[in-house]
Tab-separated table of C-alpha atoms in Angstrom:
chain	number	residue	atom	x	y	z
H	13	MET	CA	58.089	25.885	136.882
H	14	SER	CA	57.437	26.477	133.273
H	15	ALA	CA	58.390	29.796	131.445
H	16	ASN	CA	56.038	32.611	131.766
H	17	SER	CA	54.127	30.764	134.581
H	18	PHE	CA	54.957	33.526	137.216
H	19	VAL	CA	55.107	37.153	137.741
H	20	VAL	CA	57.907	39.114	139.671
H	21	ALA	CA	56.159	41.138	142.465
H	22	LEU	CA	57.785	43.684	144.505
H	23	ASP	CA	56.510	45.678	147.390
H	24	VAL	CA	58.706	48.937	147.908
H	25	GLY	CA	58.717	50.454	151.451
H	26	GLY	CA	60.923	53.348	152.709
H	27	THR	CA	63.106	50.832	154.878
H	28	SER	CA	62.860	47.656	152.859
H	29	MET	CA	61.575	45.994	149.861
H	30	LYS	CA	59.889	42.602	149.788
H	31	GLY	CA	59.871	40.627	146.459
H	32	GLY	CA	58.894	37.266	145.263
H	33	LEU	CA	57.776	35.170	142.243
H	34	VAL	CA	54.046	34.316	142.270
H	35	SER	CA	52.581	31.772	139.884
H	36	ASP	CA	49.289	31.719	138.409
H	37	SER	CA	47.855	29.638	140.800
H	38	GLY	CA	48.745	32.074	143.663
H	39	ALA	CA	51.724	29.930	144.976
H	40	VAL	CA	54.585	32.219	146.306
H	41	LEU	CA	57.670	30.287	144.681
H	42	LEU	CA	60.084	32.489	146.170
H	43	SER	CA	60.259	35.554	148.521
H	44	GLU	CA	63.116	37.805	149.557
H	45	ARG	CA	63.544	40.781	151.422
H	46	ARG	CA	66.075	43.598	150.865
H	47	PRO	CA	66.849	47.067	152.285
H	48	THR	CA	65.827	50.099	150.344
H	49	PRO	CA	68.925	52.498	149.887
H	50	ARG	CA	66.770	55.682	150.347
H	51	ALA	CA	69.861	57.459	152.012
H	52	ASP	CA	71.609	57.106	148.563
H	53	GLY	CA	69.147	58.963	146.623
H	54	PRO	CA	66.096	58.387	144.197
H	55	ASP	CA	68.229	56.942	141.476
H	56	ALA	CA	70.149	54.451	143.716
H	57	VAL	CA	66.541	53.302	144.757
H	58	VAL	CA	65.277	52.754	141.047
H	59	ALA	CA	68.469	50.864	140.390
H	60	ALA	CA	68.352	48.643	143.404
H	61	ILE	CA	64.532	47.969	142.369
H	62	SER	CA	65.799	47.023	139.042
H	63	THR	CA	68.642	44.849	140.121
H	64	PHE	CA	66.237	43.045	142.576
H	65	ILE	CA	63.600	42.521	139.925
H	66	SER	CA	66.297	40.987	137.513
H	67	ASP	CA	67.702	38.662	140.340
H	68	LEU	CA	64.069	37.427	141.099
H	69	ALA	CA	63.391	36.842	137.577
H	70	GLY	CA	66.698	35.072	137.030
H	71	SER	CA	65.658	32.573	139.750
H	72	GLY	CA	62.722	31.387	137.631
H	73	ASP	CA	62.423	29.146	134.458
H	74	GLY	CA	62.461	31.532	131.659
H	75	ALA	CA	61.071	35.179	131.590
H	76	PRO	CA	58.333	36.336	133.900
H	77	ALA	CA	54.886	36.947	132.338
H	78	GLY	CA	54.953	40.392	133.993
H	79	VAL	CA	56.053	42.573	136.833
H	80	GLY	CA	54.052	44.174	139.564
H	81	LEU	CA	55.135	47.053	141.757
H	82	ALA	CA	53.606	48.310	144.962
H	83	VAL	CA	55.276	51.878	145.600
H	84	PRO	CA	54.601	54.657	148.004
H	85	GLY	CA	53.371	58.145	146.957
H	86	LEU	CA	51.301	59.417	144.101
H	87	VAL	CA	51.139	56.836	141.415
H	88	SER	CA	49.505	55.722	138.224
H	89	GLU	CA	49.614	52.369	136.669
H	90	HIS	CA	52.442	53.397	134.418
H	91	SER	CA	54.290	56.104	136.433
H	92	ALA	CA	55.681	56.704	139.926
H	93	ILE	CA	54.554	60.182	139.857
H	94	TYR	CA	55.964	61.686	143.351
H	95	ALA	CA	57.257	59.940	146.651
H	96	THR	CA	58.570	62.263	149.385
H	97	ASN	CA	60.341	59.463	151.435
H	98	LEU	CA	62.059	58.062	148.319
H	99	GLY	CA	62.690	61.562	146.478
H	100	TRP	CA	61.566	60.633	143.036
H	101	ARG	CA	59.356	62.217	140.605
H	102	ASP	CA	57.883	61.089	137.352
H	103	VAL	CA	59.676	57.788	137.030
H	104	PRO	CA	58.091	55.687	134.329
H	105	ALA	CA	57.307	52.055	134.910
H	106	THR	CA	59.716	50.848	132.557
H	107	ALA	CA	62.457	52.467	134.356
H	108	PHE	CA	62.330	50.012	137.177
H	109	THR	CA	63.316	47.041	135.179
H	110	THR	CA	65.318	46.173	131.937
H	111	LEU	CA	63.242	43.169	131.323
H	112	ASP	CA	61.279	43.223	128.286
H	113	VAL	CA	57.923	42.379	129.859
H	114	PRO	CA	54.690	44.457	130.845
H	115	VAL	CA	54.817	46.350	134.037
H	116	MET	CA	52.138	47.658	136.251
H	117	LEU	CA	52.494	50.040	139.323
H	118	GLY	CA	50.173	50.566	142.288
H	119	HIS	CA	50.188	52.534	145.373
H	120	ASP	CA	51.603	50.583	148.234
H	121	VAL	CA	48.536	50.871	150.516
H	122	ARG	CA	45.959	50.550	147.725
H	123	THR	CA	47.714	47.347	146.588
H	124	GLY	CA	47.702	45.826	149.917
H	125	GLY	CA	44.012	46.489	150.055
H	126	LEU	CA	43.763	44.971	146.715
H	127	ALA	CA	45.228	41.811	148.209
H	128	GLU	CA	43.106	41.970	151.414
H	129	SER	CA	39.897	42.251	149.047
H	130	THR	CA	40.994	39.569	146.715
H	131	LEU	CA	42.684	37.217	148.898
H	132	GLY	CA	42.345	38.195	152.655
H	133	ALA	CA	40.064	39.583	155.178
H	134	GLY	CA	37.839	41.583	152.571
H	135	ARG	CA	37.275	38.639	150.406
H	136	GLY	CA	33.771	38.621	149.341
H	137	LEU	CA	32.983	42.190	150.561
H	138	SER	CA	32.175	44.906	148.113
H	139	ASP	CA	33.034	47.914	150.169
H	140	PHE	CA	35.338	48.338	153.003
H	141	LEU	CA	38.275	50.330	154.553
H	142	PHE	CA	41.649	48.801	154.721
H	143	LEU	CA	43.803	50.706	157.320
H	144	PRO	CA	47.284	49.651	157.998
H	145	ILE	CA	48.763	51.466	161.078
H	146	GLY	CA	52.314	51.343	161.188
H	147	THR	CA	55.225	53.879	160.923
H	148	GLY	CA	52.431	56.113	159.181
H	149	ILE	CA	48.768	55.754	158.448
H	150	ALA	CA	47.009	55.589	155.203
H	151	GLY	CA	43.995	53.953	153.945
H	152	ALA	CA	42.527	51.974	150.943
H	153	LEU	CA	39.086	52.633	150.080
H	154	ILE	CA	37.800	49.401	148.557
H	155	ILE	CA	34.563	50.409	146.485
H	156	ARG	CA	32.907	47.468	144.531
H	157	GLY	CA	35.809	45.270	145.178
H	158	GLU	CA	38.597	47.726	143.843
H	159	PRO	CA	40.749	50.239	145.519
H	160	TYR	CA	39.594	53.748	144.793
H	161	GLY	CA	42.342	56.445	144.001
H	162	GLY	CA	40.121	59.466	143.640
H	163	SER	CA	40.349	62.081	140.845
H	164	SER	CA	44.089	62.524	141.184
H	165	GLY	CA	45.411	59.495	143.005
H	166	TRP	CA	45.355	61.147	146.706
H	167	ALA	CA	42.312	59.029	148.035
H	168	GLY	CA	42.881	57.280	151.156
H	169	GLU	CA	45.056	59.942	153.058
H	170	ILE	CA	43.195	59.395	156.239
H	171	GLY	CA	46.309	59.584	158.282
H	172	HIS	CA	46.303	63.388	157.611
H	173	THR	CA	42.617	64.024	158.494
H	174	PRO	CA	42.661	66.743	161.264
H	175	VAL	CA	41.118	65.129	164.202
H	176	PHE	CA	42.337	67.462	166.658
H	177	PRO	CA	42.533	70.875	164.573
H	178	ASP	CA	44.416	72.703	167.429
H	179	GLY	CA	46.732	69.826	168.106
H	180	GLU	CA	50.203	69.102	167.428
H	181	GLN	CA	51.889	69.906	164.031
H	182	CYS	CA	52.288	66.951	161.605
H	183	ALA	CA	55.379	66.282	159.463
H	184	CYS	CA	53.033	67.060	156.490
H	185	GLY	CA	52.570	70.725	157.781
H	186	GLN	CA	49.008	70.551	158.962
H	187	PHE	CA	47.947	70.433	162.553
H	188	GLY	CA	46.335	67.581	164.484
H	189	CYS	CA	46.452	64.793	161.884
H	190	LEU	CA	45.441	61.329	162.943
H	191	GLU	CA	49.014	60.154	161.888
H	192	THR	CA	50.451	62.452	164.373
H	193	TYR	CA	48.610	60.764	167.315
H	194	ALA	CA	47.957	57.388	166.261
H	195	SER	CA	50.596	55.865	164.035
H	196	ALA	CA	52.919	53.304	165.778
H	197	ALA	CA	56.043	55.869	165.359
H	198	SER	CA	53.927	58.803	166.943
H	199	VAL	CA	52.794	56.732	169.869
H	200	GLY	CA	56.368	55.764	170.794
H	201	ARG	CA	57.644	59.361	170.027
H	202	ARG	CA	55.085	61.076	171.998
H	203	TYR	CA	55.490	58.990	175.169
H	204	SER	CA	59.425	59.258	174.738
H	205	GLN	CA	59.070	63.049	174.670
H	206	ARG	CA	56.727	63.214	177.801
H	207	ALA	CA	58.620	60.703	179.756
H	208	GLY	CA	62.137	62.136	178.904
H	209	LEU	CA	63.211	58.743	177.467
H	210	GLU	CA	64.382	57.877	174.181
H	211	GLY	CA	63.837	54.852	171.723
H	212	ILE	CA	60.475	53.649	173.111
H	213	ARG	CA	58.361	51.718	170.759
H	214	ALA	CA	54.771	51.585	170.539
H	215	GLU	CA	54.276	48.193	171.888
H	216	GLN	CA	56.056	49.191	175.074
H	217	VAL	CA	53.505	51.976	175.445
H	218	VAL	CA	50.552	49.765	174.930
H	219	SER	CA	51.569	47.184	177.457
H	220	SER	CA	52.723	49.688	180.189
H	221	ASP	CA	50.642	50.595	183.254
H	222	ASP	CA	52.718	53.934	183.272
H	223	PRO	CA	50.151	56.924	183.702
H	224	ILE	CA	51.836	58.751	180.858
H	225	ALA	CA	51.699	55.824	178.795
H	226	ILE	CA	48.039	55.215	179.362
H	227	GLU	CA	47.459	58.862	178.467
H	228	VAL	CA	49.193	58.738	175.210
H	229	TRP	CA	47.488	55.461	174.194
H	230	ASP	CA	44.168	57.050	175.133
H	231	GLU	CA	44.798	59.830	172.841
H	232	ALA	CA	45.865	57.430	170.161
H	233	VAL	CA	42.386	55.595	170.591
H	234	GLU	CA	40.389	58.678	170.713
H	235	ALA	CA	42.067	60.019	167.389
H	236	LEU	CA	41.300	56.784	165.570
H	237	SER	CA	37.766	56.575	166.744
H	238	LEU	CA	37.218	59.999	165.616
H	239	ALA	CA	38.590	59.390	162.127
H	240	LEU	CA	36.836	56.103	161.696
H	241	ALA	CA	33.331	57.782	162.727
H	242	THR	CA	33.861	60.421	160.208
H	243	TYR	CA	34.810	57.705	157.511
H	244	THR	CA	31.879	55.572	158.368
H	245	LEU	CA	29.241	58.305	158.204
H	246	LEU	CA	30.618	59.579	154.728
H	247	LEU	CA	31.129	56.173	153.007
H	248	ASP	CA	29.275	53.600	155.009
H	249	PRO	CA	31.805	50.580	154.728
H	250	SER	CA	30.584	47.153	155.462
H	251	VAL	CA	33.748	46.358	157.501
H	252	ILE	CA	36.685	48.313	158.599
H	253	VAL	CA	40.036	46.203	158.322
H	254	LEU	CA	42.821	47.039	160.553
H	255	GLY	CA	46.361	46.155	159.914
H	256	GLY	CA	49.803	47.073	160.206
H	257	GLY	CA	52.308	46.790	163.185
H	258	LEU	CA	49.884	48.666	165.623
H	259	ALA	CA	47.119	46.083	164.846
H	260	GLU	CA	49.463	43.477	166.617
H	261	ALA	CA	48.360	44.824	169.904
H	262	GLY	CA	45.031	42.968	169.326
H	263	PRO	CA	42.335	43.549	171.779
H	264	ALA	CA	44.408	46.499	173.509
H	265	LEU	CA	43.594	48.418	170.124
H	266	PHE	CA	40.422	46.784	168.918
H	267	ASP	CA	38.336	46.626	171.993
H	268	PRO	CA	38.544	50.411	173.076
H	269	VAL	CA	38.354	51.498	169.481
H	270	ARG	CA	35.397	49.498	168.871
H	271	THR	CA	33.718	50.776	172.028
H	272	ARG	CA	34.254	54.549	171.285
H	273	LEU	CA	33.307	54.057	167.688
H	274	VAL	CA	29.855	52.623	168.779
H	275	LYS	CA	29.427	55.595	171.082
H	276	ARG	CA	30.114	58.057	168.442
H	277	LEU	CA	27.613	56.691	165.930
H	278	ALA	CA	24.546	57.438	167.917
H	279	PHE	CA	21.875	56.840	165.159
H	280	ARG	CA	23.478	53.995	163.163
H	281	GLU	CA	25.490	50.834	163.783
H	282	ALA	CA	29.160	50.754	163.623
H	283	PRO	CA	30.720	48.616	161.146
H	284	PRO	CA	32.688	45.548	162.367
H	285	LEU	CA	36.299	46.103	163.018
H	286	ILE	CA	38.347	42.859	161.888
H	287	PRO	CA	42.109	42.262	161.774
H	288	ALA	CA	43.776	41.974	158.169
H	289	ALA	CA	44.727	38.502	157.129
H	290	LEU	CA	47.826	38.698	155.094
H	291	GLY	CA	50.368	40.499	157.257
H	292	VAL	CA	53.535	41.377	155.777
H	293	ASP	CA	52.578	39.515	152.456
H	294	ALA	CA	49.690	42.092	151.555
H	295	GLY	CA	51.741	44.519	149.436
H	296	MET	CA	53.672	41.609	147.707
H	297	LEU	CA	50.487	39.487	146.841
H	298	GLY	CA	48.845	42.734	145.567
H	299	ALA	CA	51.781	43.453	143.475
H	300	ALA	CA	51.575	39.930	142.000
H	301	LEU	CA	47.951	40.761	141.124
H	302	LEU	CA	49.026	43.777	139.243
H	303	GLY	CA	51.821	41.684	137.667
H	304	TRP	CA	49.189	39.250	136.239
H	305	ARG	CA	46.916	42.100	135.229
H	306	ALA	CA	49.790	43.703	133.442
H	307	ALA	CA	50.157	40.283	131.637
H	308	GLY	CA	46.570	40.288	130.519
H	309	ARG	CA	45.257	37.892	133.210
H	310	PRO	CA	42.990	40.115	135.384
H	311	GLU	CA	40.801	37.266	136.343
H	312	LEU	CA	43.469	35.554	138.373
H	313	GLY	CA	43.390	35.939	142.165
H	314	PRO	CA	40.042	35.200	143.523
H	315	GLY	CA	40.494	31.471	143.585
H	316	TRP	CA	43.869	31.569	144.851
H	317	ALA	CA	44.495	29.903	148.229
H	318	VAL	CA	47.353	31.768	149.709
H	319	ASP	CA	49.717	30.551	152.514
H	320	VAL	CA	49.274	33.539	154.890
H	321	ARG	CA	52.373	34.519	156.880
H	322	SER	CA	52.393	35.234	160.552
H	323	GLU	CA	55.284	37.706	160.701
H	324	PRO	CA	54.383	41.060	162.246
H	325	LEU	CA	54.766	44.162	160.337
H	326	VAL	CA	57.403	46.598	161.167
H	327	SER	CA	55.976	49.068	163.978
């Protein structure tokens, strides 16, 4: 591996960070996961990211060509503006590393959507929705091959679409949000509350024939079909790419959502629902694309043949 033939790519989540070194041919030369020290405060998280980047870079031959970071919250290419879960505000990209190399930031879900568009299930598609369903729900609107951030960076917050306006209150303060009914965390929580149990996970609910589990899962599917029908009528995506931990349910998710979406779109065809291809690597590979863009190589990516991982996402 020659100097400057790789970038450092880091996907920062509320629970863990996945980082790696990615070459200009798309080879993942090294990958590692570390916990995100969220409980220690925002400064500790920034410091942990900086250390992780330095350690990864030190494993390469010479300095990296650039650094790409996928982070949650409101973000621009040059600043992590606000992240509720991590507690930071207006952190410049340069604060995340002591390396004297170009750095580019991206929203975590949109960065994953960029990877799916360039390397994964959306390769060759101009317009589609990438919807990872995990602990929470957010979408990446891919328009003309690029993630769309909106006028102020909040585009894609489909998880806070009010599907049941008189429903449960969401952690965001609104009522009846999609995320409150259909995220993996909410499916497990809602079943646990109704059944008087603790610690039930979404996959247990999906596979159960308990009437309470069936009811909770039916409400999740209904919420998803409502949100996706609205999205389809508004933006007419060619495909809807479902990812995240809940997509590991396979036909138990895709079949009923597809059936209800078709019924809700009476005068037009429903877009195909397909599974995401990159799994846990989507955010990190998207961050690699950002790192090469920071290094002045925006053309890299479309020709890459990546090694797709099968490890399931956190649910």
